[in-house]
Coordinates of C-alpha atoms in Angstrom, one line a residue:
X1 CA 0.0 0.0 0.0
X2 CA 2.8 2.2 0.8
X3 CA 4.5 1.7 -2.2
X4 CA 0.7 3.1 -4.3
X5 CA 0.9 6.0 -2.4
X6 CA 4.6 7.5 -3.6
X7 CA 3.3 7.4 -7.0
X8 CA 2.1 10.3 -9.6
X9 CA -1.4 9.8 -8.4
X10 CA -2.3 9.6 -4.9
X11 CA -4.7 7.1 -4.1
X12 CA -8.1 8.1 -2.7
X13 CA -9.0 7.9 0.9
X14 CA -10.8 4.8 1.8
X15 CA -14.2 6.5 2.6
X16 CA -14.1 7.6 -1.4
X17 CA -12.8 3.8 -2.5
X18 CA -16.1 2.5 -0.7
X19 CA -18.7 4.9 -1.9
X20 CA -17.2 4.2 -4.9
X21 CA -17.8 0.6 -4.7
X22 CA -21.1 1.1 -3.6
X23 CA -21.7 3.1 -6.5
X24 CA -20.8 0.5 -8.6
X25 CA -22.7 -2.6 -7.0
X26 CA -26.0 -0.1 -7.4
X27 CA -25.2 0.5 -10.8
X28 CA -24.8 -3.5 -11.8
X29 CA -27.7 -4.6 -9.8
X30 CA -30.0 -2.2 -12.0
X31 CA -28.7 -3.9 -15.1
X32 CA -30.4 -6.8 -17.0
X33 CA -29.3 -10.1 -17.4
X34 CA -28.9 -9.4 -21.0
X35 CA -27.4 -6.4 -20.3
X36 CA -24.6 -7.9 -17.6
X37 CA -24.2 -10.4 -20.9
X38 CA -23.3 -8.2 -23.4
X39 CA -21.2 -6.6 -20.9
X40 CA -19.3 -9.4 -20.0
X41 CA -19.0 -10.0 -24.0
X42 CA -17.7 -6.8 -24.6
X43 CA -14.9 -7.2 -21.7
X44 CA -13.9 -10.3 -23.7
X45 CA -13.7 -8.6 -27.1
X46 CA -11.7 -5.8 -25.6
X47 CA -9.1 -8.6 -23.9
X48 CA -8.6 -10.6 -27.3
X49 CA -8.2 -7.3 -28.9
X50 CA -5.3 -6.4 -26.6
X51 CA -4.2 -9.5 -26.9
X52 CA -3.9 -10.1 -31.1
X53 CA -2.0 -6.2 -30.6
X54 CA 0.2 -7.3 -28.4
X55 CA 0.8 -10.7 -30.4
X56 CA 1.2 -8.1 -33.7
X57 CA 3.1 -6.4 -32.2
X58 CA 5.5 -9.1 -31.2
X59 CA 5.3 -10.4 -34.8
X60 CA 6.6 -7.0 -36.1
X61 CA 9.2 -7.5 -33.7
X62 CA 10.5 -11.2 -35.0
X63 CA 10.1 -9.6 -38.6
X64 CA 12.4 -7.0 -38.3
X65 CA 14.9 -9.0 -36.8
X66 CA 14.9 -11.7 -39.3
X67 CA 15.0 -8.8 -41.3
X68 CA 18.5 -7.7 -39.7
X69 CA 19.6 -11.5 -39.5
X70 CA 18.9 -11.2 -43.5
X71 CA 20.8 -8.1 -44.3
X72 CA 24.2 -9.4 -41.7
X73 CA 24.3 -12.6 -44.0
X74 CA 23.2 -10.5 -47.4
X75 CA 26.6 -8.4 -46.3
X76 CA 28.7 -10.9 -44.8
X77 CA 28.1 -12.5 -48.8
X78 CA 29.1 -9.4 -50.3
X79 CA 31.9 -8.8 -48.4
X80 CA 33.4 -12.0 -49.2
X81 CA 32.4 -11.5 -53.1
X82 CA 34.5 -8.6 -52.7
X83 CA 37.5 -10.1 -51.4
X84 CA 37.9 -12.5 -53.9
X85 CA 37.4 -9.9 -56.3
X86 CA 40.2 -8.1 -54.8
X87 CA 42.3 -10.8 -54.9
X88 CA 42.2 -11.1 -58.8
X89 CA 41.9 -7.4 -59.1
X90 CA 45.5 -7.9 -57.6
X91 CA 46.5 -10.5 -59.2
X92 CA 45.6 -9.0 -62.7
X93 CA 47.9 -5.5 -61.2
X94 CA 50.7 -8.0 -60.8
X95 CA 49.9 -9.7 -64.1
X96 CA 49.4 -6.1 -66.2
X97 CA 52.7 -5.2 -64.3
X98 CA 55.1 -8.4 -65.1
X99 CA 54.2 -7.7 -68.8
X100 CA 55.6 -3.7 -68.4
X101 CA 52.2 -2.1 -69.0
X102 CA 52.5 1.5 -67.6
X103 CA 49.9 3.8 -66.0
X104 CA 48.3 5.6 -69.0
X105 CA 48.5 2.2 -70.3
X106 CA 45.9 0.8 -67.6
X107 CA 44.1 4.1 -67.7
X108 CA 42.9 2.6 -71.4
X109 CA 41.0 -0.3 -69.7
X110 CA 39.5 1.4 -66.7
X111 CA 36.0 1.3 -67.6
X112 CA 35.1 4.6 -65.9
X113 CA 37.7 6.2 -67.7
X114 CA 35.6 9.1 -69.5
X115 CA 38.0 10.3 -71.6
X116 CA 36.9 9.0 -75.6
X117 CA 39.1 6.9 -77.4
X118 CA 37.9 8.3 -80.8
X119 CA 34.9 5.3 -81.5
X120 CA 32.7 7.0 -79.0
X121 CA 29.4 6.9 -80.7
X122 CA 28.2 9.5 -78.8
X123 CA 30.3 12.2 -80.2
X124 CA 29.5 14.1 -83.5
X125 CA 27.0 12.3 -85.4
X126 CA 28.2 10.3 -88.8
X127 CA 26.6 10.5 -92.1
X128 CA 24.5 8.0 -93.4
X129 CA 24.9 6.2 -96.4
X130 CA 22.5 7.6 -99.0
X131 CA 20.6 4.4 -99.2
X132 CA 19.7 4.3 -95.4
X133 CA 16.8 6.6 -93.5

């Protein structure tokens, strides 16, 4: 009880806990049968309503960390791609460079090199033959 009382919200003195009470026992024993049966029906729908929330809830939960379980084995795959790539990216460096092939010369076969090597077809446009439209 002591512990109740320290909280935000004091709790009410007992004289107001037992009219309260009696308040409520007058209030149910005015009620139908029907209407104490609907009453207790509605309770029920209101508990399995919490209930399927809270077990939604803990299904988003499990999603999103078999979502995160995905993504750590997605990267720990790509991660691994990429050191093998590495290693033949090296390898191929060590290959280029046992056969004397400078640095302008390797700047030829960089694909992202954006400089044109003359048979850029998106440069000036060529003429047609005079047969073709």
């Amino acid at each position: 009880m002591q512990r109740l009382e320290c909280c935000l919200y004091p709790l009410p003195p007992p004289c107001a806990m037992q009219q309260a009470a009696r308040f409520l026992r007058r209030g149910l024993e005015t009620l139908s049968d029907g209407a104490i049966k609907k009453a207790t029906s509605l309770k029920y729908a209101s508990h399995e309503r919490i209930y399927h929330n809270i077990l939604a809830t803990a299904w988003k939960i499990e999603e999103k960390e078999r979502a995160i379980s995905f993504l750590n084995q997605a990267q720990s795959d790509y991660k691994q791609s990429l050191s093998i790539a590495d290693t033949d990216l090296e390898e191929l460096k060590d290959h280029l460079h046992m056969h004397g092939l400078d640095a302008a010369e390797k700047d030829d076969i960089d694909p992202t090199n954006e400089e044109s090597d003359g048979n850029d077809s998106s440069s000036e446009p060529q003429a047609s033959s005079p047969g073709s439209l």
